Short mmCIF file of C-alpha atoms in Angstrom, two decimals:
data_model
loop_
_atom_site.label_atom_id
_atom_site.label_comp_id
_atom_site.label_asym_id
_atom_site.label_seq_id
_atom_site.Cartn_x
_atom_site.Cartn_y
_atom_site.Cartn_z
CA MET A 5 149.13 -25.38 236.76
CA ARG A 6 145.93 -23.80 235.54
CA ARG A 7 144.89 -24.95 231.99
CA ILE A 8 142.62 -22.73 229.85
CA LEU A 9 140.83 -24.53 227.11
CA ALA A 10 139.79 -22.64 223.91
CA THR A 11 136.23 -23.07 222.81
CA PRO A 12 135.38 -23.38 219.14
CA LEU A 13 133.87 -19.90 219.14
CA LEU A 14 136.97 -18.27 220.63
CA SER A 15 139.15 -20.14 218.25
CA THR A 16 137.08 -18.87 215.25
CA ILE A 17 137.23 -15.37 216.46
CA ALA A 18 140.96 -15.48 217.06
CA LEU A 19 141.52 -17.02 213.68
CA ALA A 20 139.46 -14.38 211.97
CA ALA A 21 141.20 -11.61 213.81
CA GLY A 22 144.62 -12.94 212.86
CA CYS A 23 143.69 -13.14 209.10
CA GLU A 24 142.12 -9.61 208.71
CA GLY A 25 144.07 -7.02 206.71
CA PRO A 26 143.81 -3.20 206.90
CA PHE A 27 140.30 -1.83 206.45
CA VAL A 28 139.50 -0.69 202.83
CA PRO A 29 136.39 1.44 202.54
CA PRO A 30 134.02 0.71 199.63
CA PRO A 31 134.28 2.90 196.53
CA ALA A 32 132.46 6.17 196.63
CA ARG A 33 129.33 6.30 194.55
CA GLN A 34 129.63 8.84 191.69
CA VAL A 35 127.12 11.72 191.83
CA PRO A 36 124.78 11.21 188.90
CA VAL A 37 124.81 13.66 186.00
CA ALA A 38 121.54 15.66 185.77
CA SER A 39 122.30 17.84 182.70
CA VAL A 40 124.89 18.13 179.91
CA THR A 41 125.51 21.42 178.12
CA LEU A 42 127.56 21.79 174.85
CA THR A 43 128.87 25.09 173.56
CA PRO A 44 128.59 26.39 170.99
CA ASP A 45 125.23 24.86 170.02
CA ALA A 46 126.04 25.33 166.35
CA ALA A 47 129.14 26.18 164.28
CA VAL A 48 130.33 26.63 160.78
CA ILE A 49 133.74 25.23 160.00
CA ARG A 50 135.68 24.58 156.76
CA PRO A 51 136.92 21.08 155.62
CA GLY A 52 140.12 20.26 157.44
CA ASP A 53 139.52 22.63 160.33
CA THR A 54 139.05 21.70 163.94
CA LEU A 55 136.72 23.00 166.62
CA ARG A 56 136.85 22.31 170.39
CA LEU A 57 133.37 21.82 171.85
CA ARG A 58 133.15 22.82 175.46
CA PHE A 59 130.99 20.66 177.72
CA THR A 60 129.58 21.27 181.17
CA LEU A 61 128.18 18.42 183.39
CA ARG A 62 125.99 19.34 186.33
CA ASP A 63 124.23 17.40 189.15
CA SER A 64 120.64 17.83 190.25
CA SER A 65 121.52 20.79 192.44
CA GLY A 66 123.19 22.64 189.52
CA GLN A 67 126.74 22.11 190.72
CA THR A 68 129.35 21.50 188.06
CA LEU A 69 130.91 18.10 187.99
CA THR A 70 134.65 18.00 187.11
CA GLY A 71 136.99 15.22 186.15
CA ARG A 72 134.45 13.44 184.04
CA LEU A 73 133.94 13.02 180.34
CA PRO A 74 130.69 12.51 178.46
CA ALA A 75 130.61 10.12 175.52
CA PHE A 76 130.71 11.84 172.15
CA GLU A 77 129.19 10.66 168.90
CA SER A 78 128.59 12.15 165.42
CA THR A 79 125.62 11.51 163.18
CA ASP A 80 127.79 11.55 160.10
CA LEU A 81 131.51 10.63 160.43
CA ALA A 82 132.01 11.35 156.78
CA VAL A 83 131.19 15.01 157.47
CA ALA A 84 132.51 15.64 160.98
CA ALA A 85 134.42 13.33 163.33
CA VAL A 86 134.74 13.88 167.11
CA SER A 87 137.29 12.69 169.64
CA GLY A 88 136.60 11.42 173.13
CA ASP A 89 137.20 14.92 174.67
CA GLY A 90 135.06 16.90 172.19
CA LEU A 91 137.51 17.90 169.41
CA VAL A 92 135.62 18.10 166.13
CA ARG A 93 137.38 17.69 162.84
CA ALA A 94 135.56 18.74 159.62
CA VAL A 95 135.96 16.11 156.95
CA ALA A 96 133.74 17.03 154.01
CA PHE A 97 130.96 19.41 153.04
CA GLY A 98 127.66 18.75 154.87
CA THR A 99 125.96 18.92 158.18
CA ALA A 100 126.42 16.59 161.19
CA ARG A 101 125.14 16.73 164.75
CA ILE A 102 127.59 16.05 167.53
CA THR A 103 126.01 14.68 170.74
CA ALA A 104 127.51 14.34 174.23
CA VAL A 105 125.91 11.77 176.51
CA ALA A 106 126.37 11.16 180.28
CA ASP A 107 124.12 9.18 182.56
CA GLY A 108 121.21 9.21 180.18
CA HIS A 109 121.39 13.01 179.68
CA SER A 110 122.57 14.69 176.50
CA ASP A 111 123.08 17.85 174.55
CA SER A 112 124.14 18.41 170.88
CA ALA A 113 125.78 20.85 168.56
CA LEU A 114 124.98 21.22 164.83
CA ILE A 115 128.18 21.37 162.75
CA HIS A 116 127.97 22.77 159.23
CA VAL A 117 131.03 22.11 157.05
CA VAL A 118 131.21 24.58 154.26
CA SER A 119 133.67 26.74 152.48
CA VAL A 120 132.40 30.28 151.89
CA THR A 121 134.22 32.75 149.66
CA LEU A 122 131.99 35.69 148.96
CA ALA A 123 132.34 38.31 146.26
CA SER A 124 129.39 40.46 147.41
CA ILE A 125 126.90 40.71 150.23
CA SER A 126 123.45 42.16 150.57
CA ALA A 127 121.53 42.62 153.95
CA GLY A 128 117.80 42.11 153.91
CA GLY A 129 115.11 42.47 156.55
CA ASN A 130 116.22 39.58 158.67
CA HIS A 131 118.24 37.58 156.19
CA THR A 132 121.44 38.05 154.16
CA CYS A 133 122.62 36.82 150.77
CA GLY A 134 125.81 37.03 148.76
CA ALA A 135 127.38 35.94 145.54
CA THR A 136 130.36 33.55 145.89
CA THR A 137 133.62 33.80 143.87
CA ASP A 138 132.85 30.50 142.12
CA GLY A 139 129.62 31.76 140.64
CA GLY A 140 127.20 30.54 143.25
CA VAL A 141 124.67 32.37 145.52
CA MET A 142 124.33 31.82 149.29
CA CYS A 143 121.75 33.06 151.79
CA TRP A 144 121.20 32.62 155.53
CA GLY A 145 118.88 33.96 158.33
CA ASP A 146 115.10 34.28 158.42
CA ASN A 147 113.47 31.79 156.12
CA ARG A 148 109.75 31.87 157.05
CA TYR A 149 108.74 32.72 153.50
CA GLY A 150 111.56 30.84 151.59
CA GLN A 151 113.65 34.04 151.23
CA THR A 152 116.98 32.15 151.52
CA GLY A 153 116.21 30.22 148.37
CA THR A 154 117.23 26.82 149.64
CA GLY A 155 114.20 25.18 148.18
CA GLN A 156 112.56 24.72 151.68
CA VAL A 157 110.49 26.89 154.03
CA ALA A 158 111.82 26.76 157.62
CA PRO A 159 111.94 29.23 160.46
CA VAL A 160 115.66 29.98 159.88
CA VAL A 161 118.68 28.94 157.92
CA ARG A 162 121.50 29.16 160.43
CA PHE A 163 124.45 28.79 158.04
CA PRO A 164 125.38 30.26 154.68
CA SER A 165 123.59 27.85 152.36
CA PRO A 166 123.49 27.64 148.54
CA VAL A 167 120.50 28.92 146.63
CA VAL A 168 119.13 26.15 144.45
CA ASN A 169 119.05 26.26 140.72
CA LEU A 170 120.90 29.56 140.35
CA ILE A 171 124.53 30.27 139.24
CA ALA A 172 126.39 33.29 138.09
CA ALA A 173 123.98 35.78 139.60
CA GLU A 174 124.28 38.86 141.82
CA PRO A 175 121.61 38.82 144.69
CA VAL A 176 119.85 41.74 146.38
CA ALA A 177 117.95 41.10 149.64
CA GLY A 178 114.70 42.88 150.38
CA GLY A 179 112.37 42.80 153.36
CA ASN A 180 111.39 39.13 153.20
CA HIS A 181 112.24 38.39 149.57
CA THR A 182 115.37 38.21 147.42
CA CYS A 183 116.05 38.82 143.77
CA ALA A 184 119.12 38.28 141.59
CA LEU A 185 120.43 39.34 138.15
CA GLY A 186 122.14 36.75 136.09
CA GLY A 187 121.85 33.01 135.29
CA GLY A 188 120.07 33.94 132.10
CA GLY A 189 117.57 36.45 133.43
CA THR A 190 116.13 38.12 136.55
CA TYR A 191 115.04 35.87 139.37
CA CYS A 192 113.21 36.36 142.67
CA TRP A 193 112.11 34.16 145.60
CA GLY A 194 110.57 34.38 149.03
CA TRP A 195 107.63 36.32 150.22
CA ASN A 196 105.12 37.15 147.48
CA GLN A 197 102.09 38.53 149.20
CA SER A 198 102.05 41.75 147.04
CA GLY A 199 103.61 40.39 143.84
CA GLN A 200 107.16 41.60 144.74
CA LEU A 201 108.58 38.47 143.00
CA GLY A 202 107.25 39.72 139.69
CA ILE A 203 106.43 36.20 138.46
CA GLY A 204 102.88 37.07 137.32
CA THR A 205 101.13 35.43 140.27
CA GLY A 206 100.94 35.40 144.03
CA GLY A 207 102.21 32.78 146.38
CA ASP A 208 105.54 32.46 148.13
CA ARG A 209 108.42 30.74 146.38
CA PRO A 210 111.21 28.94 148.34
CA GLU A 211 113.46 28.86 145.23
CA PRO A 212 114.22 31.21 142.41
CA GLU A 213 111.67 31.79 139.70
CA ILE A 214 112.19 34.00 136.65
CA VAL A 215 110.63 37.46 136.60
CA LEU A 216 108.20 38.03 133.77
CA ALA A 217 110.05 40.96 132.28
CA GLU A 218 109.89 42.23 128.67
CA SER A 219 113.20 44.08 129.06
CA THR A 220 116.69 42.92 130.12
CA PHE A 221 117.74 44.49 133.37
CA THR A 222 121.20 45.52 134.42
CA ALA A 223 120.55 46.71 138.02
CA LEU A 224 118.16 45.57 140.79
CA THR A 225 116.95 46.91 144.14
CA ALA A 226 114.59 45.24 146.61
CA GLY A 227 112.36 47.08 149.02
CA GLY A 228 110.01 46.10 151.81
CA GLN A 229 107.39 44.57 149.55
CA HIS A 230 108.40 45.90 146.15
CA THR A 231 111.19 45.53 143.63
CA CYS A 232 112.66 47.84 141.06
CA ALA A 233 115.15 47.43 138.21
CA LEU A 234 116.94 49.40 135.48
CA THR A 235 117.65 48.52 131.90
CA GLY A 236 120.91 49.30 130.25
CA GLY A 237 119.48 52.56 128.94
CA GLY A 238 118.31 53.77 132.29
CA THR A 239 114.64 52.94 132.01
CA ALA A 240 113.09 52.09 135.34
CA TYR A 241 110.58 49.29 136.07
CA CYS A 242 108.98 48.34 139.43
CA TRP A 243 106.67 45.63 140.67
CA GLY A 244 104.94 44.51 143.96
CA LEU A 245 103.21 46.49 146.62
CA SER A 246 101.94 49.91 145.42
CA ALA A 247 99.47 50.96 148.09
CA ASP A 248 101.43 54.30 148.36
CA GLY A 249 102.43 54.54 144.70
CA GLN A 250 106.00 53.09 145.32
CA VAL A 251 105.85 51.15 141.94
CA GLY A 252 105.64 54.61 140.32
CA ASP A 253 103.34 53.93 137.37
CA SER A 254 100.93 56.74 138.26
CA ALA A 255 98.30 54.37 139.81
CA LEU A 256 97.79 52.56 143.04
CA GLY A 257 97.44 48.75 143.32
CA ASN A 258 99.85 45.91 143.44
CA ARG A 259 101.67 44.78 140.29
CA VAL A 260 102.62 41.12 139.85
CA ARG A 261 104.98 41.79 137.03
CA PRO A 262 107.34 44.72 136.09
CA VAL A 263 105.59 47.84 134.95
CA LEU A 264 107.12 50.99 133.49
CA VAL A 265 107.86 53.79 135.96
CA HIS A 266 105.94 56.89 134.73
CA GLY A 267 107.69 59.97 133.28
CA GLY A 268 110.17 58.68 130.82
CA LEU A 269 113.09 59.65 133.02
CA ARG A 270 116.45 57.93 132.57
CA PHE A 271 118.13 56.79 135.83
CA THR A 272 121.68 55.86 136.76
CA ALA A 273 120.73 54.46 140.20
CA LEU A 274 117.52 53.24 142.07
CA SER A 275 116.95 52.39 145.70
CA ALA A 276 113.77 50.75 146.97
CA GLY A 277 112.94 51.48 150.63
CA GLY A 278 110.30 50.38 153.02
CA ARG A 279 107.36 51.84 151.10
CA HIS A 280 108.99 54.34 148.77
CA THR A 281 111.55 54.44 145.96
CA CYS A 282 114.24 56.99 145.02
CA GLY A 283 116.46 57.34 142.03
CA ILE A 284 119.11 59.59 140.40
CA THR A 285 118.67 60.67 136.78
CA THR A 286 121.26 60.95 134.14
CA ASP A 287 121.55 64.75 134.89
CA SER A 288 122.28 63.84 138.60
CA LEU A 289 118.90 65.01 140.04
CA ALA A 290 117.12 62.98 142.70
CA TYR A 291 113.47 61.82 142.37
CA CYS A 292 111.35 59.91 144.82
CA TRP A 293 107.94 58.36 144.84
CA GLY A 294 105.68 56.36 147.15
CA ALA A 295 104.83 56.91 150.89
CA ASN A 296 105.71 60.32 152.25
CA GLY A 297 104.16 60.49 155.73
CA PHE A 298 107.61 61.41 157.24
CA GLY A 299 108.88 63.43 154.35
CA GLN A 300 110.92 60.59 152.97
CA LEU A 301 110.33 61.79 149.40
CA GLY A 302 112.12 65.08 150.18
CA ASP A 303 109.70 67.18 148.15
CA SER A 304 108.88 69.57 151.09
CA THR A 305 105.46 67.85 151.67
CA THR A 306 104.08 64.78 153.29
CA ALA A 307 101.76 63.78 150.36
CA PRO A 308 102.35 60.39 148.77
CA ARG A 309 103.37 60.32 145.20
CA SER A 310 102.56 57.69 142.50
CA ILE A 311 105.02 59.14 139.96
CA PRO A 312 108.64 60.25 140.31
CA THR A 313 108.72 63.67 141.97
CA PRO A 314 111.81 65.90 142.24
CA VAL A 315 113.57 66.10 145.67
CA ALA A 316 113.61 69.74 146.76
CA GLY A 317 116.69 71.82 146.83
CA GLY A 318 118.09 71.25 143.37
CA PHE A 319 121.04 69.17 144.60
CA ARG A 320 123.18 67.15 142.25
CA PHE A 321 123.69 63.65 143.65
CA VAL A 322 125.78 60.67 142.67
CA ALA A 323 124.45 58.02 145.08
CA ILE A 324 121.16 57.55 146.84
CA ALA A 325 119.70 55.14 149.40
CA SER A 326 116.09 54.62 150.69
CA GLY A 327 115.46 53.33 154.21
CA ARG A 328 112.24 52.55 156.04
CA PHE A 329 111.07 56.01 156.58
CA HIS A 330 114.08 58.12 155.49
CA SER A 331 116.32 58.64 152.55
CA CYS A 332 119.96 59.81 152.05
CA ALA A 333 122.18 60.82 149.19
CA LEU A 334 125.69 61.88 148.36
CA SER A 335 126.43 65.08 146.48
CA THR A 336 128.94 65.30 143.69
CA ALA A 337 131.47 66.48 146.26
CA GLY A 338 130.67 63.32 148.41
CA LYS A 339 128.78 65.27 151.15
CA ALA A 340 125.95 63.29 152.73
CA TYR A 341 122.39 64.67 152.92
CA CYS A 342 119.32 63.00 154.38
CA TRP A 343 115.60 63.61 154.68
CA GLY A 344 112.49 62.04 156.25
CA TYR A 345 112.09 60.59 159.77
CA ASN A 346 114.72 61.47 162.29
CA GLY A 347 113.37 60.10 165.61
CA ARG A 348 116.46 58.02 166.14
CA HIS A 349 118.93 60.33 164.38
CA GLU A 350 119.00 58.32 161.19
CA LEU A 351 119.44 61.58 159.34
CA GLY A 352 122.74 62.13 161.02
CA THR A 353 121.95 65.39 162.52
CA THR A 354 121.60 66.46 166.23
CA THR A 355 118.86 69.01 165.39
CA PRO A 356 115.72 68.53 167.52
CA ASP A 357 113.45 68.16 164.46
CA SER A 358 112.06 64.66 164.22
CA VAL A 359 111.23 65.10 160.60
CA ALA A 360 113.05 66.81 157.61
CA HIS A 361 110.85 67.33 154.55
CA GLN A 362 113.84 68.17 152.33
CA PRO A 363 117.51 67.36 152.38
CA VAL A 364 119.60 68.39 155.35
CA ALA A 365 123.43 68.02 155.66
CA VAL A 366 124.65 65.15 157.73
CA ASP A 367 126.77 66.43 160.71
CA GLY A 368 130.59 66.30 160.58
CA GLY A 369 131.19 67.41 156.98
CA ARG A 370 132.87 64.20 155.96
CA SER A 371 133.06 63.16 152.28
CA PHE A 372 131.81 59.68 151.41
CA THR A 373 131.94 57.47 148.34
CA SER A 374 128.78 55.35 149.10
CA VAL A 375 125.71 55.34 151.37
CA THR A 376 123.17 52.78 152.50
CA ALA A 377 119.92 53.28 154.50
CA GLY A 378 118.56 50.74 156.90
CA GLY A 379 115.47 50.49 158.92
CA ARG A 380 116.33 53.31 161.29
CA HIS A 381 120.03 53.80 160.70
CA THR A 382 122.41 54.83 157.96
CA CYS A 383 125.97 53.88 157.04
CA ALA A 384 128.47 55.24 154.59
CA LEU A 385 131.98 54.66 153.33
CA MET A 386 134.89 57.00 152.97
CA ALA A 387 137.44 56.69 150.17
CA ASP A 388 139.93 54.88 152.36
CA GLY A 389 137.41 52.22 153.15
CA THR A 390 136.57 53.48 156.66
CA ALA A 391 132.98 52.79 157.63
CA TYR A 392 130.78 55.21 159.44
CA CYS A 393 127.20 54.70 160.77
CA TRP A 394 124.60 56.74 162.61
CA GLY A 395 121.14 56.40 163.99
CA TYR A 396 119.28 53.76 165.90
CA ASN A 397 121.68 51.39 167.66
CA ALA A 398 119.80 49.40 170.32
CA LEU A 399 120.85 46.16 168.47
CA GLY A 400 124.37 47.17 167.61
CA GLN A 401 123.68 47.97 163.99
CA VAL A 402 125.92 51.08 164.09
CA GLY A 403 128.80 48.89 164.94
CA ASP A 404 130.65 51.15 167.44
CA SER A 405 130.62 48.49 170.23
CA SER A 406 127.79 50.20 172.03
CA THR A 407 124.03 50.14 172.03
CA ALA A 408 123.56 53.89 172.31
CA ASP A 409 121.99 55.75 169.34
CA ALA A 410 124.55 57.75 167.28
CA ALA A 411 123.33 61.36 166.58
CA GLY A 412 125.97 61.76 163.99
CA PRO A 413 128.45 59.58 161.97
CA VAL A 414 130.68 57.34 164.25
CA ALA A 415 133.37 55.07 163.07
CA VAL A 416 132.55 51.39 162.94
CA ARG A 417 134.80 49.57 165.44
CA THR A 418 136.91 47.24 163.29
CA GLY A 419 140.32 47.14 161.80
CA ALA A 420 138.82 46.19 158.42
CA ARG A 421 138.47 48.57 155.55
CA PHE A 422 135.42 48.00 153.35
CA VAL A 423 134.72 48.30 149.61
CA THR A 424 130.95 47.90 149.96
CA LEU A 425 128.34 48.33 152.77
CA HIS A 426 124.75 47.28 152.75
CA THR A 427 122.00 47.52 155.31
CA PHE A 428 118.26 47.07 155.21
CA GLY A 429 116.58 46.23 158.49
CA ASP A 430 118.50 46.25 161.83
CA HIS A 431 121.79 44.77 160.66
CA THR A 432 124.63 45.87 158.44
CA CYS A 433 127.01 43.85 156.24
CA GLY A 434 130.06 44.80 154.26
CA MET A 435 132.78 43.36 152.06
CA ALA A 436 136.31 44.16 153.19
CA THR A 437 139.32 44.92 151.13
CA THR A 438 140.68 41.51 152.18
CA GLY A 439 137.80 39.81 150.41
CA ARG A 440 136.15 38.70 153.72
CA ALA A 441 132.46 39.54 154.55
CA TYR A 442 131.44 40.95 157.90
CA CYS A 443 128.06 41.67 159.47
CA TRP A 444 126.86 43.37 162.69
CA GLY A 445 123.66 44.37 164.49
CA PHE A 446 120.63 42.18 165.08
CA GLY A 447 121.37 38.47 164.80
CA GLY A 448 118.40 36.85 166.44
CA THR A 449 117.39 34.98 163.37
CA GLY A 450 120.89 34.04 162.19
CA GLU A 451 121.28 36.94 159.70
CA LEU A 452 124.90 37.69 160.73
CA GLY A 453 126.02 34.34 159.31
CA THR A 454 127.82 33.12 162.34
CA GLY A 455 125.68 30.09 162.92
CA LEU A 456 124.42 31.57 166.17
CA PHE A 457 121.33 33.53 167.10
CA ALA A 458 123.32 36.32 168.69
CA SER A 459 123.56 40.09 167.89
CA SER A 460 126.86 41.91 167.71
CA THR A 461 127.75 45.55 168.33
CA PHE A 462 130.82 45.33 166.12
CA PRO A 463 131.65 43.58 162.83
CA VAL A 464 131.96 39.74 162.97
CA PRO A 465 133.05 37.67 159.99
CA VAL A 466 130.57 35.46 158.22
CA ALA A 467 131.52 31.92 159.16
CA GLY A 468 133.17 29.50 156.87
CA GLN A 469 135.41 31.99 155.17
CA PRO A 470 139.22 31.50 154.74
#
């Protein structure tokens, strides 16, 4: 018999082989996160509401990583809480920043918790303001000169924010300044390079200051760099830039406090434009003064006027609006007429003339109840609340879901019916019959009130409303 003896080495190998189980590969190493993106980057929500933040995780090659969650945190849990999957719940008024973190990379979203119930709205150059139903005033958008009235100067105010030290007032937004009636007087704030705040001195103001007026005003209008007002008896006053005579006191030169408009006319309405002013007298005649290089005064000339000058044609008007280089008005029958620059069809006519030195009828023959003129576009309301706009539309300010200029009135694309419209620069805002405020057009500095820096070719609601 042949005997085989096992060596210690062979025994060890055999023993090890007999004890091994099935092979288990080591766990796969997770691909590191190289970037985190949260959307939206800012939002306005009301107390008690929720908002789902969407997150995207990517690796160093830009590929999306799925099946993984970042870690969420809030800078103020008393204002906004956040769940582990990005559901934000608004708790109380204020602002909180929600941050998502993964592998040392992060992104954040600014959450503003506010309840906005507007009673009126006024579009300015690149900002917007409105009165609230509880007697406050809110503004948002461009704030380089303090025109939002929040007490601070900053590039923008992204969300509807309260104007400080002002209650029970009705605001009107101008080029880069704002004024308001109420609260015990007339107040202005923002840009003041030309004295347009009427406070007796220069220097921008980030919060309201009282206008140094000797009369009590009942109506206000804010232009590019000037402001005008009416007393209860129809006497007109203006202040601010008057290089072209837009203050109307028969002389050139800026005015840092209200001065009486020359001529002793009594007005029922005033509208301050880019560098001119127009008004309707108690006998329904239209007068304009100021710059006239494009015929925006409607007096058949291009000569500037430093006193009110009759608009040609002898029309009787009930409403009037001054834009940047054009003017429009409604006849007693509600028919719209415009004059001035027509390079982008802001006069509402397809005629080839780029300038009209006196009133021309807007195409379409519709009857309107109100009219408002912006930078290079015009809007008007019909009796049933339907909104129409025409003119320059590259930024969506006409509101018909396109960016093509409108040669004549086109219906604003919305199911809303409006009670008021207001436009100044390249955006338009309106109060709907439902009590909600909407804006459309240019939104690059937050003037649409959505909390985003995005334009819209159709009406979008101001955020924070019921």
